[in-house]
Amino acid sequence: MLVNCEKQDGIGVIQVSKALTAATVDAFRDQFNHWSMAETEVKNYVIDLAEVDFMDSAGLGTLIAVLKRITEQGGDMKIANLQKKPRMVFEITRAYKVFEIYESVEDAIKGFE
Amino acid sequence: MIAVINTSIPCAWAGDISEKPWVLLPIANRPLIDYWLEACTEQHIRSVHIVLHDGAEEVEQYVGSGTRWNVSVEYVFARSTETPVDYLRSISSYWKKGLLYFGGPFFMRRRQAFRPERFRELTACRNDFGNLPYFLYGQNGDDVSRLLDGFEAPGRGLEAIHVHPFVIGTVGDYFDINMKMVSGEFTRYVTAGFATADQSSVGFNVRTPPSSYLRAPIIVGDDCRFGAMTTVGPNALVANHVIVDAFSELSNCLVLEDTYIGRNLEIRNKIVAGNRVIDPADGAFIQIDDSWLVARNRPELMTEDVVRLTVLWCVALVLAALQFIPFLVLYPFIKLSGVAAFRRELFHDPHTGYISLLIFGKIANRKSLLYRIFRALSLDRFPLIILVLRGRMFLCGQPPLRHPKDDAVVKQLKRYYPGVFCYRDYNHDSDLLTDALWYAHIRSLYEDLKILVKAFVSRFLTAGRQIPADSE
């Protein structure tokens, strides 16, 4: 599981590659937590799922846990570049009602303005 | 006149939906081949040749000798070097008195004005898709020869008798025809189950709690279970043996047989087939091996069950050996202290109907270290573990169901595996029926070992308390 974290306009952009499943969520969570602890001034996040081609309930649960943690700290989180197959998981689980989903990272960053 | 049903034609899209051969894919819960054989019956055709290829065994198993349709079936295997037209020419001696041919995913969609007796008025016709004849009909050898040679048939063919030749060329087409059927057209065909005036057809042995909604038009197959607060319909087509867990909503969707739909899901404009979710708009699918979302309801897995029960019997033997001496030492002291005792209670039994089990419980409302140790080591389950060794119970399984208290629950179970340890040993708020259905659906050696470990740990940590399973 490779997580690339960077700051754009004060917003944390988390690029996730590979599938987000039970086998990879621990690595995602660890890397995200590690980066967010180092970057304490970052409150808002965009999760870029352009390279995530599959997701199961564990992956979705982790995204919800991350969203909960970010909102508890007074921030917000948006999803960008949701691919077709993960989108289907979002649709059947009603997760599209929980997350704000944008076509691109740029659109998601604009969404914070 | 004879009929030829050619199941050897490749059908790329069908593989995305099911491992079954495409002729067995259901349309309004009936396999496509069923409609074709019914057409043979309506045409008074007695002799049917079925050309087999992949999935031959399943096709043969479903059709059998053809007695269900009052036809006599002969099976032949397709040669890879032979085109469908070549094959038909090679059996020209058979169709001198006419031929009805089906050779591809093709559905005879009945319009409102259609009457079965009009079938006899059908004139020679041929319907192609991608240079292959999907449907061919000729009342005599000359008609058939001309059609095979590529001559245009006179007349309007199927359209003249109010039948629309619907070619199923994509997953989207397959979804569309099913949605057309569920939205009311299914009443133009012989329907299984119980159809009502409000355009709903519900099969046999379908269990719906009072809090769930079935919204017509719907088609529901046999042996389905819907959880609390589910909404099924409108335009939901649910096949046989489907479990929909609580709070889920299904509409404008097709759920194929043996599918489990998890809790709190929303299935709209999708095909769900086992652990696969398909978007009919573009054929994209996800395969999820995740029983929190969608999964395949497993059929009877006799071999796996035998292996599982053998392993668990050995585990029960080890447990009984470990518990034997502590039980013999501690139980007399417990009995003398008067704090707790075994009492006999009547439970349902899958083999003999009823069984009397020894249930351990407190009889004096006071704290007792002896009682806590006895419970912590699960020695109270020792008599039941002995029953496992005698083959009367399962080490892990569904919660044992009391008679007469749980009679209603037993009636709703297709399979009953009363277990010494169950989900209730570590999840005291669980629902009896949901637990039982869920266990039957997900049972495996891994699940059993998980129940065993969690139950032992939970009982050890909560040994001082009376758990509901014991006290109810």
Short mmCIF file of N, CA, C and O in Angstrom, two decimals, chain B residues 360-421:
data_model
loop_
_atom_site.label_atom_id
_atom_site.label_comp_id
_atom_site.label_asym_id
_atom_site.label_seq_id
_atom_site.Cartn_x
_atom_site.Cartn_y
_atom_site.Cartn_z
N PHE B 360 -27.26 -25.10 32.82
CA PHE B 360 -26.71 -24.70 34.11
C PHE B 360 -27.16 -23.28 34.45
O PHE B 360 -27.14 -22.40 33.59
N GLY B 361 -27.57 -23.08 35.67
CA GLY B 361 -27.98 -21.73 36.06
C GLY B 361 -27.95 -21.56 37.57
O GLY B 361 -27.97 -22.52 38.32
N LYS B 362 -27.87 -20.28 37.98
CA LYS B 362 -27.86 -19.98 39.42
C LYS B 362 -29.22 -20.28 40.03
O LYS B 362 -30.26 -20.03 39.40
N ILE B 363 -29.21 -20.78 41.27
CA ILE B 363 -30.49 -20.95 41.95
C ILE B 363 -30.53 -20.09 43.23
O ILE B 363 -31.56 -19.95 43.86
N ALA B 364 -29.35 -19.57 43.60
CA ALA B 364 -29.29 -18.66 44.76
C ALA B 364 -28.64 -17.36 44.30
O ALA B 364 -27.64 -17.39 43.58
N ASN B 365 -29.24 -16.26 44.70
CA ASN B 365 -28.74 -14.96 44.24
C ASN B 365 -27.64 -14.46 45.17
O ASN B 365 -27.84 -13.55 45.97
N ARG B 366 -26.50 -15.13 45.09
CA ARG B 366 -25.36 -14.67 45.90
C ARG B 366 -24.07 -14.93 45.13
O ARG B 366 -24.03 -15.78 44.23
N LYS B 367 -23.05 -14.18 45.50
CA LYS B 367 -21.77 -14.34 44.82
C LYS B 367 -21.11 -15.64 45.28
O LYS B 367 -21.24 -16.04 46.44
N SER B 368 -20.41 -16.25 44.33
CA SER B 368 -19.74 -17.51 44.67
C SER B 368 -18.51 -17.66 43.80
O SER B 368 -18.59 -17.63 42.57
N LEU B 369 -17.36 -17.82 44.43
CA LEU B 369 -16.10 -17.99 43.70
C LEU B 369 -16.12 -19.31 42.92
O LEU B 369 -15.66 -19.36 41.77
N LEU B 370 -16.68 -20.32 43.54
CA LEU B 370 -16.78 -21.63 42.88
C LEU B 370 -17.56 -21.53 41.57
O LEU B 370 -17.16 -22.07 40.54
N TYR B 371 -18.69 -20.83 41.67
CA TYR B 371 -19.55 -20.65 40.48
C TYR B 371 -18.79 -19.92 39.39
O TYR B 371 -18.85 -20.30 38.21
N ARG B 372 -18.04 -18.90 39.78
CA ARG B 372 -17.30 -18.11 38.79
C ARG B 372 -16.23 -18.96 38.10
O ARG B 372 -16.06 -18.88 36.87
N ILE B 373 -15.54 -19.75 38.89
CA ILE B 373 -14.50 -20.61 38.30
C ILE B 373 -15.15 -21.62 37.35
O ILE B 373 -14.67 -21.86 36.23
N PHE B 374 -16.26 -22.20 37.78
CA PHE B 374 -16.97 -23.20 36.98
C PHE B 374 -17.40 -22.61 35.64
O PHE B 374 -17.24 -23.24 34.59
N ARG B 375 -17.94 -21.40 35.70
CA ARG B 375 -18.40 -20.73 34.48
C ARG B 375 -17.21 -20.28 33.62
O ARG B 375 -17.24 -20.38 32.40
N ALA B 376 -16.17 -19.76 34.31
CA ALA B 376 -15.01 -19.23 33.59
C ALA B 376 -14.35 -20.31 32.75
O ALA B 376 -13.85 -20.05 31.65
N LEU B 377 -14.36 -21.52 33.25
CA LEU B 377 -13.74 -22.64 32.52
C LEU B 377 -14.74 -23.33 31.58
O LEU B 377 -14.42 -24.37 30.99
N SER B 378 -15.94 -22.77 31.48
CA SER B 378 -17.02 -23.32 30.64
C SER B 378 -17.33 -24.77 30.99
O SER B 378 -17.75 -25.55 30.14
N LEU B 379 -17.17 -25.09 32.29
CA LEU B 379 -17.49 -26.46 32.72
C LEU B 379 -18.99 -26.70 32.70
O LEU B 379 -19.43 -27.86 32.66
N ASP B 380 -19.77 -25.61 32.71
CA ASP B 380 -21.23 -25.75 32.63
C ASP B 380 -21.68 -26.32 31.29
O ASP B 380 -22.79 -26.79 31.13
N ARG B 381 -20.77 -26.26 30.30
CA ARG B 381 -21.12 -26.80 28.97
C ARG B 381 -20.62 -28.24 28.79
O ARG B 381 -20.76 -28.80 27.72
N PHE B 382 -20.01 -28.79 29.85
CA PHE B 382 -19.44 -30.14 29.73
C PHE B 382 -20.48 -31.19 29.30
O PHE B 382 -20.21 -31.98 28.38
N PRO B 383 -21.69 -31.21 29.91
CA PRO B 383 -22.68 -32.21 29.46
C PRO B 383 -23.05 -32.06 27.99
O PRO B 383 -23.32 -33.05 27.30
N LEU B 384 -23.05 -30.82 27.49
CA LEU B 384 -23.39 -30.59 26.08
C LEU B 384 -22.25 -31.04 25.17
O LEU B 384 -22.49 -31.54 24.06
N ILE B 385 -21.02 -30.86 25.63
CA ILE B 385 -19.86 -31.32 24.84
C ILE B 385 -19.90 -32.84 24.70
O ILE B 385 -19.55 -33.39 23.65
N ILE B 386 -20.36 -33.50 25.77
CA ILE B 386 -20.52 -34.96 25.69
C ILE B 386 -21.54 -35.31 24.60
O ILE B 386 -21.38 -36.28 23.85
N LEU B 387 -22.60 -34.49 24.50
CA LEU B 387 -23.61 -34.72 23.44
C LEU B 387 -23.00 -34.52 22.05
O LEU B 387 -23.42 -35.17 21.08
N VAL B 388 -22.03 -33.62 21.94
CA VAL B 388 -21.33 -33.43 20.65
C VAL B 388 -20.62 -34.72 20.28
O VAL B 388 -20.68 -35.19 19.15
N LEU B 389 -19.95 -35.31 21.28
CA LEU B 389 -19.23 -36.57 21.02
C LEU B 389 -20.19 -37.69 20.63
O LEU B 389 -19.83 -38.59 19.88
N ARG B 390 -21.42 -37.61 21.13
CA ARG B 390 -22.43 -38.62 20.77
C ARG B 390 -23.13 -38.29 19.46
O ARG B 390 -24.04 -39.00 19.04
N GLY B 391 -22.78 -37.16 18.85
CA GLY B 391 -23.37 -36.79 17.56
C GLY B 391 -24.75 -36.18 17.68
O GLY B 391 -25.48 -36.08 16.69
N ARG B 392 -25.11 -35.71 18.87
CA ARG B 392 -26.45 -35.15 19.06
C ARG B 392 -26.46 -33.63 18.97
O ARG B 392 -27.51 -33.01 18.89
N MET B 393 -25.30 -33.01 19.04
CA MET B 393 -25.21 -31.55 18.93
C MET B 393 -23.96 -31.19 18.14
O MET B 393 -23.15 -32.06 17.82
N PHE B 394 -23.82 -29.90 17.87
CA PHE B 394 -22.62 -29.39 17.19
C PHE B 394 -21.83 -28.57 18.20
O PHE B 394 -22.43 -27.94 19.08
N LEU B 395 -20.52 -28.58 18.07
CA LEU B 395 -19.71 -27.82 19.03
C LEU B 395 -19.99 -26.31 18.88
O LEU B 395 -20.15 -25.60 19.86
N CYS B 396 -20.04 -25.85 17.63
CA CYS B 396 -20.39 -24.46 17.37
C CYS B 396 -21.52 -24.44 16.35
O CYS B 396 -21.54 -25.28 15.45
N GLY B 397 -22.41 -23.51 16.50
CA GLY B 397 -23.53 -23.48 15.55
C GLY B 397 -24.55 -22.43 15.92
O GLY B 397 -24.21 -21.38 16.49
N GLN B 398 -25.79 -22.74 15.59
CA GLN B 398 -26.86 -21.80 15.91
C GLN B 398 -27.24 -21.96 17.38
O GLN B 398 -26.97 -23.01 17.97
N PRO B 399 -27.86 -20.93 17.95
CA PRO B 399 -28.30 -21.10 19.35
C PRO B 399 -29.33 -22.22 19.44
O PRO B 399 -30.24 -22.28 18.60
N PRO B 400 -29.21 -23.12 20.41
CA PRO B 400 -30.23 -24.15 20.57
C PRO B 400 -31.59 -23.49 20.83
O PRO B 400 -31.68 -22.53 21.59
N LEU B 401 -32.61 -24.00 20.20
CA LEU B 401 -33.92 -23.34 20.25
C LEU B 401 -34.88 -24.12 21.15
O LEU B 401 -35.07 -25.32 20.97
N ARG B 402 -35.45 -23.39 22.10
CA ARG B 402 -36.31 -24.02 23.10
C ARG B 402 -37.67 -24.37 22.52
O ARG B 402 -38.16 -23.71 21.61
N HIS B 403 -38.25 -25.42 23.09
CA HIS B 403 -39.63 -25.77 22.76
C HIS B 403 -40.48 -25.48 24.00
O HIS B 403 -40.11 -25.86 25.10
N PRO B 404 -41.59 -24.79 23.85
CA PRO B 404 -42.23 -24.27 22.63
C PRO B 404 -41.87 -22.83 22.33
O PRO B 404 -42.33 -22.25 21.35
N LYS B 405 -41.04 -22.23 23.19
CA LYS B 405 -40.76 -20.79 23.12
C LYS B 405 -40.27 -20.35 21.73
O LYS B 405 -40.69 -19.30 21.21
N ASP B 406 -39.40 -21.13 21.14
CA ASP B 406 -38.78 -20.72 19.87
C ASP B 406 -39.34 -21.48 18.65
O ASP B 406 -38.67 -21.55 17.61
N ASP B 407 -40.53 -22.02 18.78
CA ASP B 407 -41.12 -22.80 17.67
C ASP B 407 -41.20 -21.98 16.39
O ASP B 407 -40.94 -22.48 15.29
N ALA B 408 -41.57 -20.70 16.54
CA ALA B 408 -41.73 -19.84 15.36
C ALA B 408 -40.40 -19.65 14.63
O ALA B 408 -40.36 -19.57 13.40
N VAL B 409 -39.32 -19.59 15.40
CA VAL B 409 -37.99 -19.41 14.79
C VAL B 409 -37.59 -20.67 14.03
O VAL B 409 -37.10 -20.59 12.90
N VAL B 410 -37.84 -21.82 14.64
CA VAL B 410 -37.47 -23.10 14.00
C VAL B 410 -38.14 -23.24 12.64
O VAL B 410 -37.52 -23.68 11.66
N LYS B 411 -39.40 -22.82 12.57
CA LYS B 411 -40.15 -22.94 11.30
C LYS B 411 -39.53 -22.12 10.19
O LYS B 411 -39.75 -22.39 9.01
N GLN B 412 -38.76 -21.11 10.56
CA GLN B 412 -38.17 -20.23 9.55
C GLN B 412 -36.79 -20.68 9.11
O GLN B 412 -36.17 -20.04 8.27
N LEU B 413 -36.32 -21.76 9.69
CA LEU B 413 -34.96 -22.21 9.36
C LEU B 413 -35.00 -23.37 8.38
O LEU B 413 -35.72 -24.34 8.58
N LYS B 414 -34.17 -23.23 7.35
CA LYS B 414 -34.04 -24.33 6.40
C LYS B 414 -33.08 -25.38 6.97
O LYS B 414 -33.23 -26.57 6.75
N ARG B 415 -32.07 -24.88 7.68
CA ARG B 415 -31.07 -25.77 8.28
C ARG B 415 -30.93 -25.40 9.76
O ARG B 415 -30.89 -24.22 10.10
N TYR B 416 -30.83 -26.42 10.59
CA TYR B 416 -30.75 -26.17 12.03
C TYR B 416 -29.56 -26.92 12.60
O TYR B 416 -29.49 -28.15 12.53
N TYR B 417 -28.59 -26.17 13.11
CA TYR B 417 -27.38 -26.75 13.68
C TYR B 417 -27.26 -26.28 15.13
O TYR B 417 -26.57 -25.29 15.39
N PRO B 418 -27.93 -26.92 16.07
CA PRO B 418 -27.84 -26.45 17.47
C PRO B 418 -26.42 -26.63 17.99
O PRO B 418 -25.87 -27.74 17.97
N GLY B 419 -25.83 -25.55 18.45
CA GLY B 419 -24.43 -25.59 18.86
C GLY B 419 -24.27 -25.38 20.35
O GLY B 419 -25.06 -24.67 20.99
N VAL B 420 -23.23 -25.98 20.92
CA VAL B 420 -22.90 -25.78 22.33
C VAL B 420 -22.47 -24.32 22.53
O VAL B 420 -22.83 -23.68 23.51
N PHE B 421 -21.70 -23.83 21.56
CA PHE B 421 -21.28 -22.42 21.59
C PHE B 421 -21.85 -21.71 20.37
O PHE B 421 -21.90 -22.30 19.28
#
